CSV table of C-alpha atoms in Angstrom, one decimal:
chain,number,residue,atom,x,y,z
A,1,MET,CA,-69.7,38.6,8.5
A,2,LYS,CA,-68.8,39.6,12.2
A,3,SER,CA,-69.1,37.2,15.0
A,4,VAL,CA,-68.8,37.9,18.7
A,5,THR,CA,-68.7,35.3,21.5
A,6,GLU,CA,-69.4,36.2,25.1
A,7,TYR,CA,-70.2,34.0,28.1
A,8,LEU,CA,-72.6,35.1,31.0
A,9,TRP,CA,-71.7,33.6,34.5
A,10,PHE,CA,-74.4,32.9,37.1
A,11,GLU,CA,-74.1,31.8,40.6
A,12,THR,CA,-77.7,32.1,42.0
A,13,ARG,CA,-78.2,32.3,45.8
A,14,ALA,CA,-81.1,30.0,45.7
A,15,ARG,CA,-81.2,26.4,44.1
A,16,ARG,CA,-84.0,27.6,41.9
A,17,GLU,CA,-83.9,31.2,40.4
A,18,PHE,CA,-85.2,32.9,37.3
A,19,VAL,CA,-83.0,35.8,36.0
A,20,ASN,CA,-84.1,38.2,33.2
A,21,ILE,CA,-81.0,38.6,31.1
A,22,THR,CA,-82.5,40.6,28.3
A,23,GLN,CA,-80.5,43.8,29.0
A,24,GLN,CA,-77.1,41.7,29.4
A,25,VAL,CA,-77.7,40.2,25.8
A,26,LEU,CA,-78.7,43.7,24.4
A,27,ASN,CA,-75.6,45.3,25.9
A,28,ILE,CA,-73.5,42.6,23.9
A,29,VAL,CA,-75.3,43.3,20.7
A,30,GLN,CA,-75.0,47.1,21.1
A,31,LYS,CA,-71.2,46.9,21.9
A,32,SER,CA,-70.7,44.7,18.8
A,33,GLY,CA,-71.9,47.1,16.2
A,34,VAL,CA,-73.7,44.4,14.4
A,35,GLU,CA,-76.8,46.0,12.8
A,36,GLU,CA,-78.5,42.9,11.2
A,37,GLY,CA,-77.9,39.1,12.4
A,38,LEU,CA,-79.0,36.3,14.7
A,39,VAL,CA,-77.9,36.0,18.3
A,40,LEU,CA,-78.0,32.6,19.9
A,41,VAL,CA,-78.2,32.6,23.8
A,42,SER,CA,-77.7,29.0,25.1
A,43,ALA,CA,-77.3,27.4,28.6
A,44,MET,CA,-74.1,25.6,28.7
A,45,HIS,CA,-75.3,23.3,31.6
A,46,ILE,CA,-77.9,20.7,31.3
A,47,THR,CA,-79.9,21.6,34.4
A,48,SER,CA,-80.8,25.1,33.5
A,49,GLY,CA,-83.2,26.5,30.9
A,50,LEU,CA,-83.4,29.5,28.7
A,51,TYR,CA,-86.6,30.8,27.4
A,52,VAL,CA,-88.6,34.0,26.4
A,53,ASN,CA,-91.8,35.0,28.1
A,54,ASP,CA,-93.2,37.8,30.2
A,55,ASP,CA,-91.5,39.3,33.2
A,56,GLU,CA,-94.5,39.2,35.6
A,57,ARG,CA,-94.0,38.0,39.1
A,58,GLY,CA,-97.2,35.8,39.2
A,59,LEU,CA,-96.4,34.2,35.9
A,60,LEU,CA,-92.9,33.5,37.1
A,61,ARG,CA,-94.3,31.4,39.9
A,62,ASP,CA,-96.8,29.8,37.5
A,63,ILE,CA,-94.0,28.6,35.4
A,64,SER,CA,-91.9,27.4,38.3
A,65,GLU,CA,-94.7,25.5,39.8
A,66,TRP,CA,-95.6,24.1,36.3
A,67,THR,CA,-92.1,22.6,35.8
A,68,ASP,CA,-92.7,20.8,39.1
A,69,ARG,CA,-95.9,19.4,37.9
A,70,LEU,CA,-94.4,18.1,34.5
A,71,ALA,CA,-91.1,17.2,35.7
A,72,PRO,CA,-91.3,16.7,39.5
A,73,PRO,CA,-88.7,16.2,42.2
A,74,GLY,CA,-88.4,12.5,42.8
A,75,ILE,CA,-86.6,9.3,42.2
A,76,TYR,CA,-84.8,8.9,39.1
A,77,HIS,CA,-82.5,6.3,37.5
A,78,HIS,CA,-80.0,9.2,37.1
A,79,HIS,CA,-79.6,9.2,40.9
A,80,ASP,CA,-77.8,5.8,40.9
A,81,THR,CA,-74.8,7.9,40.0
A,82,GLY,CA,-75.0,9.7,43.3
A,83,GLU,CA,-76.7,12.8,41.7
A,84,SER,CA,-80.0,14.3,43.0
A,85,ASN,CA,-81.0,16.5,40.2
A,86,GLY,CA,-82.9,14.3,37.8
A,87,ASP,CA,-85.8,16.6,37.7
A,88,ALA,CA,-83.6,19.6,36.8
A,89,HIS,CA,-82.5,17.7,33.8
A,90,LEU,CA,-86.1,17.1,32.7
A,91,LYS,CA,-87.0,20.7,33.3
A,92,ASN,CA,-84.2,21.8,31.0
A,93,LEU,CA,-85.7,19.7,28.3
A,94,LEU,CA,-89.2,21.0,29.0
A,95,LEU,CA,-88.3,24.7,28.9
A,96,GLY,CA,-85.6,24.4,26.4
A,97,HIS,CA,-82.0,25.5,26.8
A,98,GLN,CA,-81.7,28.0,24.1
A,99,VAL,CA,-83.3,30.9,22.0
A,100,VAL,CA,-82.2,32.5,18.9
A,101,LEU,CA,-83.0,36.3,18.9
A,102,PRO,CA,-83.2,38.5,15.7
A,103,VAL,CA,-81.1,41.6,15.7
A,104,THR,CA,-82.5,44.4,13.5
A,105,GLN,CA,-81.0,47.9,13.2
A,106,GLY,CA,-78.7,47.2,16.1
A,107,ASP,CA,-81.5,46.4,18.5
A,108,LEU,CA,-83.0,43.0,19.7
A,109,ASP,CA,-86.0,42.6,17.6
A,110,LEU,CA,-88.4,41.5,20.3
A,111,GLY,CA,-92.2,41.8,20.8
A,112,PRO,CA,-93.6,44.2,23.4
A,113,TRP,CA,-93.5,41.6,26.4
A,114,GLU,CA,-90.7,39.3,25.3
A,115,GLN,CA,-88.0,39.0,28.0
A,116,VAL,CA,-85.2,36.6,28.0
A,117,PHE,CA,-84.9,34.5,31.0
A,118,TYR,CA,-82.2,32.2,32.4
A,119,ALA,CA,-84.0,29.6,34.5
A,120,GLU,CA,-81.8,28.0,37.2
A,121,PHE,CA,-83.0,24.6,38.4
A,122,ASP,CA,-79.8,23.4,40.3
A,123,GLY,CA,-78.0,26.5,41.2
A,124,GLN,CA,-75.7,27.7,44.1
A,125,ARG,CA,-72.6,27.1,41.9
A,126,ARG,CA,-71.0,28.8,39.0
A,127,LYS,CA,-72.6,28.1,35.7
A,128,ARG,CA,-72.4,29.5,32.2
A,129,VAL,CA,-74.5,30.8,29.2
A,130,VAL,CA,-72.9,31.4,25.8
A,131,VAL,CA,-74.0,34.3,23.6
A,132,LYS,CA,-73.0,34.0,20.1
A,133,LEU,CA,-73.8,36.7,17.7
A,134,ILE,CA,-73.3,36.6,13.9
A,135,GLY,CA,-74.1,39.2,11.4
A,136,GLU,CA,-73.0,42.6,9.9
B,1,MET,CA,-74.1,38.3,3.9
B,2,LYS,CA,-77.5,39.3,3.1
B,3,SER,CA,-80.4,39.8,5.6
B,4,VAL,CA,-84.1,40.1,5.3
B,5,THR,CA,-86.7,40.9,8.1
B,6,GLU,CA,-90.2,40.5,7.4
B,7,TYR,CA,-93.3,40.4,9.8
B,8,LEU,CA,-96.3,38.1,9.4
B,9,TRP,CA,-99.5,39.6,11.0
B,10,PHE,CA,-102.3,37.3,12.4
B,11,GLU,CA,-105.8,38.2,13.7
B,12,THR,CA,-107.3,34.8,14.1
B,13,ARG,CA,-111.3,34.5,14.3
B,14,ALA,CA,-111.1,31.9,17.0
B,15,ARG,CA,-109.1,32.2,20.3
B,16,ARG,CA,-107.3,29.1,19.3
B,17,GLU,CA,-106.2,28.5,15.9
B,18,PHE,CA,-103.4,26.7,14.0
B,19,VAL,CA,-102.2,28.3,10.9
B,20,ASN,CA,-99.7,26.6,8.3
B,21,ILE,CA,-97.3,29.4,7.3
B,22,THR,CA,-94.9,27.3,5.3
B,23,GLN,CA,-95.8,29.0,2.0
B,24,GLN,CA,-95.6,32.5,3.5
B,25,VAL,CA,-92.1,31.6,4.8
B,26,LEU,CA,-91.0,30.2,1.6
B,27,ASN,CA,-92.3,33.2,-0.3
B,28,ILE,CA,-90.0,35.4,1.8
B,29,VAL,CA,-87.0,33.2,1.1
B,30,GLN,CA,-87.7,33.0,-2.6
B,31,LYS,CA,-88.1,36.7,-3.0
B,32,SER,CA,-84.9,37.4,-1.1
B,33,GLY,CA,-82.6,35.6,-3.6
B,34,VAL,CA,-80.7,34.1,-0.8
B,35,GLU,CA,-79.4,30.6,-1.7
B,36,GLU,CA,-77.8,29.3,1.3
B,37,GLY,CA,-78.6,30.4,4.9
B,38,LEU,CA,-80.7,30.2,8.0
B,39,VAL,CA,-84.2,31.7,8.6
B,40,LEU,CA,-85.6,32.3,12.0
B,41,VAL,CA,-89.3,32.3,12.3
B,42,SER,CA,-90.4,33.4,15.8
B,43,ALA,CA,-93.5,34.4,17.5
B,44,MET,CA,-93.5,38.0,18.9
B,45,HIS,CA,-96.1,37.4,21.6
B,46,ILE,CA,-95.9,35.2,24.4
B,47,THR,CA,-99.1,33.3,24.2
B,48,SER,CA,-98.5,31.8,20.6
B,49,GLY,CA,-96.2,28.8,19.7
B,50,LEU,CA,-94.3,28.1,16.6
B,51,TYR,CA,-93.5,24.6,15.6
B,52,VAL,CA,-92.9,22.1,12.9
B,53,ASN,CA,-94.9,19.1,12.2
B,54,ASP,CA,-97.4,17.4,10.0
B,55,ASP,CA,-100.5,19.1,8.5
B,56,GLU,CA,-103.0,16.5,9.2
B,57,ARG,CA,-106.3,17.3,10.6
B,58,GLY,CA,-106.3,14.5,13.4
B,59,LEU,CA,-102.9,15.3,14.4
B,60,LEU,CA,-103.8,19.0,14.8
B,61,ARG,CA,-106.7,18.2,17.2
B,62,ASP,CA,-104.3,15.9,19.1
B,63,ILE,CA,-101.7,18.5,19.5
B,64,SER,CA,-104.3,20.9,20.7
B,65,GLU,CA,-105.9,18.4,23.2
B,66,TRP,CA,-102.4,17.5,24.3
B,67,THR,CA,-101.5,21.3,25.1
B,68,ASP,CA,-104.8,21.3,27.2
B,69,ARG,CA,-103.8,18.3,29.1
B,70,LEU,CA,-100.3,19.5,30.0
B,71,ALA,CA,-101.0,23.2,30.3
B,72,PRO,CA,-104.8,23.3,31.2
B,73,PRO,CA,-106.9,26.4,31.4
B,74,GLY,CA,-107.4,27.1,35.1
B,75,ILE,CA,-106.6,29.5,38.0
B,76,TYR,CA,-103.0,30.9,37.8
B,77,HIS,CA,-101.1,33.5,39.8
B,78,HIS,CA,-100.8,35.5,36.6
B,79,HIS,CA,-104.4,36.2,36.8
B,80,ASP,CA,-104.0,38.4,39.8
B,81,THR,CA,-103.0,41.0,37.3
B,82,GLY,CA,-106.4,40.8,35.6
B,83,GLU,CA,-105.3,38.5,33.0
B,84,SER,CA,-107.0,35.1,32.1
B,85,ASN,CA,-104.5,33.6,29.7
B,86,GLY,CA,-102.2,31.9,32.1
B,87,ASP,CA,-102.5,28.8,30.1
B,88,ALA,CA,-101.6,30.3,27.0
B,89,HIS,CA,-98.3,31.4,28.4
B,90,LEU,CA,-97.5,27.9,29.3
B,91,LYS,CA,-98.7,26.4,26.0
B,92,ASN,CA,-96.1,28.8,24.4
B,93,LEU,CA,-93.4,27.3,26.5
B,94,LEU,CA,-94.6,23.8,25.8
B,95,LEU,CA,-94.5,23.9,22.1
B,96,GLY,CA,-91.8,26.5,21.9
B,97,HIS,CA,-92.1,30.0,20.2
B,98,GLN,CA,-89.7,29.6,17.3
B,99,VAL,CA,-88.0,27.5,14.7
B,100,VAL,CA,-84.9,27.9,12.6
B,101,LEU,CA,-85.1,26.6,9.1
B,102,PRO,CA,-82.2,25.8,6.9
B,103,VAL,CA,-82.2,27.4,3.3
B,104,THR,CA,-80.5,25.3,0.6
B,105,GLN,CA,-80.4,26.1,-3.0
B,106,GLY,CA,-82.9,28.8,-2.6
B,107,ASP,CA,-85.6,26.6,-1.0
B,108,LEU,CA,-86.7,25.7,2.5
B,109,ASP,CA,-84.7,22.4,3.4
B,110,LEU,CA,-87.6,20.5,5.0
B,111,GLY,CA,-88.4,16.8,5.3
B,112,PRO,CA,-91.4,15.4,3.4
B,113,TRP,CA,-93.9,16.0,6.1
B,114,GLU,CA,-92.4,19.1,7.9
B,115,GLN,CA,-94.8,22.1,7.9
B,116,VAL,CA,-94.4,25.2,9.8
B,117,PHE,CA,-97.1,26.2,12.2
B,118,TYR,CA,-98.4,29.2,13.9
B,119,ALA,CA,-100.1,28.1,17.1
B,120,GLU,CA,-102.6,30.9,18.4
B,121,PHE,CA,-103.6,30.3,21.9
B,122,ASP,CA,-104.9,33.8,22.7
B,123,GLY,CA,-106.2,35.3,19.4
B,124,GLN,CA,-108.9,37.6,18.1
B,125,ARG,CA,-106.4,40.3,18.2
B,126,ARG,CA,-103.5,41.5,16.0
B,127,LYS,CA,-100.2,39.7,16.7
B,128,ARG,CA,-97.1,39.3,14.9
B,129,VAL,CA,-94.2,36.8,13.8
B,130,VAL,CA,-90.9,37.9,12.9
B,131,VAL,CA,-89.1,36.1,9.9
B,132,LYS,CA,-85.3,37.0,9.9
B,133,LEU,CA,-83.3,35.4,7.2
B,134,ILE,CA,-79.5,35.6,6.8
B,135,GLY,CA,-77.4,34.0,4.1
B,136,GLU,CA,-75.9,34.6,0.7
C,1,MET,CA,-69.8,33.7,4.5
C,2,LYS,CA,-69.2,30.1,4.3
C,3,SER,CA,-72.1,27.5,4.3
C,4,VAL,CA,-72.1,23.7,4.5
C,5,THR,CA,-75.1,21.5,4.3
C,6,GLU,CA,-74.9,17.7,5.2
C,7,TYR,CA,-77.3,15.1,6.0
C,8,LEU,CA,-77.0,12.4,8.7
C,9,TRP,CA,-79.1,9.1,8.0
C,10,PHE,CA,-80.4,6.8,10.8
C,11,GLU,CA,-82.2,3.5,10.7
C,12,THR,CA,-82.3,2.4,14.2
C,13,ARG,CA,-82.7,-1.3,15.0
C,14,ALA,CA,-85.3,-0.6,17.8
C,15,ARG,CA,-88.4,1.5,17.3
C,16,ARG,CA,-87.0,3.8,20.0
C,17,GLU,CA,-83.5,4.6,20.3
C,18,PHE,CA,-81.3,7.7,21.5
C,19,VAL,CA,-78.2,8.2,19.5
C,20,ASN,CA,-75.3,10.5,20.6
C,21,ILE,CA,-74.4,12.4,17.4
C,22,THR,CA,-72.0,14.9,18.9
C,23,GLN,CA,-68.9,13.5,17.1
C,24,GLN,CA,-70.6,13.3,13.9
C,25,VAL,CA,-71.6,17.1,14.0
C,26,LEU,CA,-68.0,18.0,15.2
C,27,ASN,CA,-66.6,16.2,12.3
C,28,ILE,CA,-68.7,18.2,9.9
C,29,VAL,CA,-67.5,21.4,11.6
C,30,GLN,CA,-63.9,20.5,11.6
C,31,LYS,CA,-64.0,19.4,8.0
C,32,SER,CA,-65.5,22.7,6.8
C,33,GLY,CA,-62.8,25.0,8.0
C,34,VAL,CA,-65.4,27.3,9.6
C,35,GLU,CA,-63.9,29.0,12.7
C,36,GLU,CA,-66.8,31.0,13.9
C,37,GLY,CA,-70.4,30.5,13.2
C,38,LEU,CA,-73.7,28.7,14.0
C,39,VAL,CA,-74.5,25.0,13.1
C,40,LEU,CA,-78.2,23.9,13.0
C,41,VAL,CA,-78.9,20.4,13.6
C,42,SER,CA,-82.6,19.5,12.9
C,43,ALA,CA,-84.7,16.3,12.5
C,44,MET,CA,-86.4,16.1,9.1
C,45,HIS,CA,-89.0,13.8,10.2
C,46,ILE,CA,-91.8,14.7,12.7
C,47,THR,CA,-91.6,11.8,14.9
C,48,SER,CA,-87.8,12.1,16.0
C,49,GLY,CA,-86.4,14.6,18.7
C,50,LEU,CA,-83.1,16.5,18.7
C,51,TYR,CA,-81.9,17.6,22.2
C,52,VAL,CA,-78.8,18.5,24.1
C,53,ASN,CA,-78.1,16.8,27.5
C,54,ASP,CA,-75.9,14.4,29.4
C,55,ASP,CA,-74.9,11.0,28.0
C,56,GLU,CA,-75.6,9.2,31.1
C,57,ARG,CA,-77.4,5.7,31.0
C,58,GLY,CA,-79.8,6.3,33.8
C,59,LEU,CA,-80.8,9.7,32.5
C,60,LEU,CA,-81.4,8.4,29.1
C,61,ARG,CA,-83.9,5.9,30.7
C,62,ASP,CA,-85.3,8.8,32.6
C,63,ILE,CA,-86.0,11.0,29.5
C,64,SER,CA,-87.4,8.0,27.7
C,65,GLU,CA,-89.9,7.2,30.6
C,66,TRP,CA,-90.7,11.0,31.0
C,67,THR,CA,-91.7,11.2,27.2
C,68,ASP,CA,-94.1,8.2,27.9
C,69,ARG,CA,-95.7,9.8,30.9
C,70,LEU,CA,-96.2,13.3,29.1
C,71,ALA,CA,-96.9,12.0,25.8
C,72,PRO,CA,-98.3,8.4,26.2
C,73,PRO,CA,-98.8,5.8,23.6
C,74,GLY,CA,-102.5,5.4,23.2
C,75,ILE,CA,-105.3,6.3,20.9
C,76,TYR,CA,-105.1,9.5,19.0
C,77,HIS,CA,-107.2,11.3,16.3
C,78,HIS,CA,-104.2,10.9,13.9
C,79,HIS,CA,-104.7,7.2,14.0
C,80,ASP,CA,-107.9,7.6,12.0
C,81,THR,CA,-105.5,7.9,9.0
C,82,GLY,CA,-104.2,4.4,9.7
C,83,GLU,CA,-101.0,5.6,11.5
C,84,SER,CA,-100.3,4.5,14.9
C,85,ASN,CA,-97.4,6.9,15.9
C,86,GLY,CA,-99.6,9.7,17.6
C,87,ASP,CA,-97.4,9.7,20.7
C,88,ALA,CA,-94.1,9.8,18.7
C,89,HIS,CA,-95.3,13.2,17.1
C,90,LEU,CA,-96.1,14.6,20.6
C,91,LYS,CA,-92.6,13.4,21.9
C,92,ASN,CA,-91.1,15.1,18.9
C,93,LEU,CA,-92.9,18.4,20.1
C,94,LEU,CA,-92.0,17.9,23.7
C,95,LEU,CA,-88.2,17.4,23.3
C,96,GLY,CA,-87.9,19.7,20.4
C,97,HIS,CA,-86.8,18.7,16.8
C,98,GLN,CA,-83.6,20.9,16.5
C,99,VAL,CA,-80.7,22.7,18.4
C,100,VAL,CA,-78.4,25.5,17.1
C,101,LEU,CA,-74.9,25.0,18.3
C,102,PRO,CA,-72.3,27.7,18.5
C,103,VAL,CA,-68.9,27.2,16.6
C,104,THR,CA,-66.0,28.9,18.3
C,105,GLN,CA,-62.4,28.6,17.1
C,106,GLY,CA,-63.3,25.8,14.9
C,107,ASP,CA,-64.8,23.6,17.6
C,108,LEU,CA,-68.4,23.1,18.9
C,109,ASP,CA,-68.7,25.5,21.9
C,110,LEU,CA,-70.4,23.1,24.3
C,111,GLY,CA,-70.6,22.9,28.1
C,112,PRO,CA,-68.6,20.1,29.9
C,113,TRP,CA,-71.7,17.7,29.8
C,114,GLU,CA,-73.5,18.9,26.7
C,115,GLN,CA,-74.0,16.1,24.2
C,116,VAL,CA,-76.3,16.2,21.1
C,117,PHE,CA,-78.8,13.5,20.9
C,118,TYR,CA,-81.0,12.2,18.1
C,119,ALA,CA,-84.1,10.7,19.9
C,120,GLU,CA,-85.8,8.3,17.5
C,121,PHE,CA,-89.4,7.5,18.6
C,122,ASP,CA,-90.6,5.7,15.5
C,123,GLY,CA,-87.6,4.0,13.9
C,124,GLN,CA,-86.7,0.8,12.1
C,125,ARG,CA,-86.7,2.9,8.7
C,126,ARG,CA,-84.5,5.4,7.1
C,127,LYS,CA,-84.8,8.8,8.4
C,128,ARG,CA,-82.7,12.0,8.2
C,129,VAL,CA,-81.3,15.0,10.2
C,130,VAL,CA,-80.0,18.1,8.4
C,131,VAL,CA,-76.9,19.8,9.6
C,132,LYS,CA,-76.5,23.3,8.2
C,133,LEU,CA,-73.5,25.4,9.0
C,134,ILE,CA,-72.9,29.0,8.4
C,135,GLY,CA,-69.9,31.0,9.5
C,136,GLU,CA,-66.3,32.0,8.5
């Protein structure tokens, strides 16, 4: 069994930003020489999401607006600590913070429209994603 | 390390349909001879969900109605492209599009009521799920 | 490839309770001797969630209240069977029932605030979580 661990760093210009990281993950897989396995892609901060869906401009707006409807900015108990990002924590839970991608014949085994997104909800500072690949 | 990759195809009669695929996944595990490992079951289309819960008729209706409450059919930016399935994309994100199941002693290591469901939200056409098993 | 399977048992005093299980999972990893791999932590009951986020008292209240807003107690079709926990099933789907954690150099490879939580929504009885580690 082979294993590879890499970290992707993000420091988005906007507080909220959706970044397509499919190619970065694919590069890690191809460099590894692993032909068959699983790769975990997981946000290491609790105010960012990680999900798979279509890279379509309108849909990205829909997803962003939807997270505001279901996890709106507002007043949260968490803010008693001095924080102001309670909604970003809930958005992380709503979208999920990780995906596991199959690696088949040295490639990401994704469907035709599947793209991997890092969804930043509290950016403008350095944050990390771990990419952990195991296989052979 | 052994690995097995199989694809399940679906073409549901209704636009929305929930399909219990536990037995199909179990068949793949048993055929593989893998005794200990992890199996990823992941929708390859971005308008279908994949989740684990109870196979109870009333609950299936509850889940379906709940996805309509939280991700209602309606007007989305995504529809500017000519699509009409914006809500199905959000339902995919709400339920999640994948699960990872433990394989122990050659069997799916599930709790007493855990069943694996493919949740189709934009069906009536051929769509795929990837099943990727690694283990020994 | 090495694999380890362990089960954590819970019987919460309250019907709803959030339990930080990070240390328990770490103990399993360290006892195993696995240096590099993936560990799946997955609720075996369909009315409990499993998620990663901050262990902050106010935030825990926020998350609990948020699950009540999006998956409220109430009348569900599922209750025709005699059950009364329909909302707990939906909360399981909302938060998700499993996480996969990277294991790097014999340690859980988590971000600075990432803690693993078992979220009980229908407790006061014995319930299980499976921890399945594969690696080397």
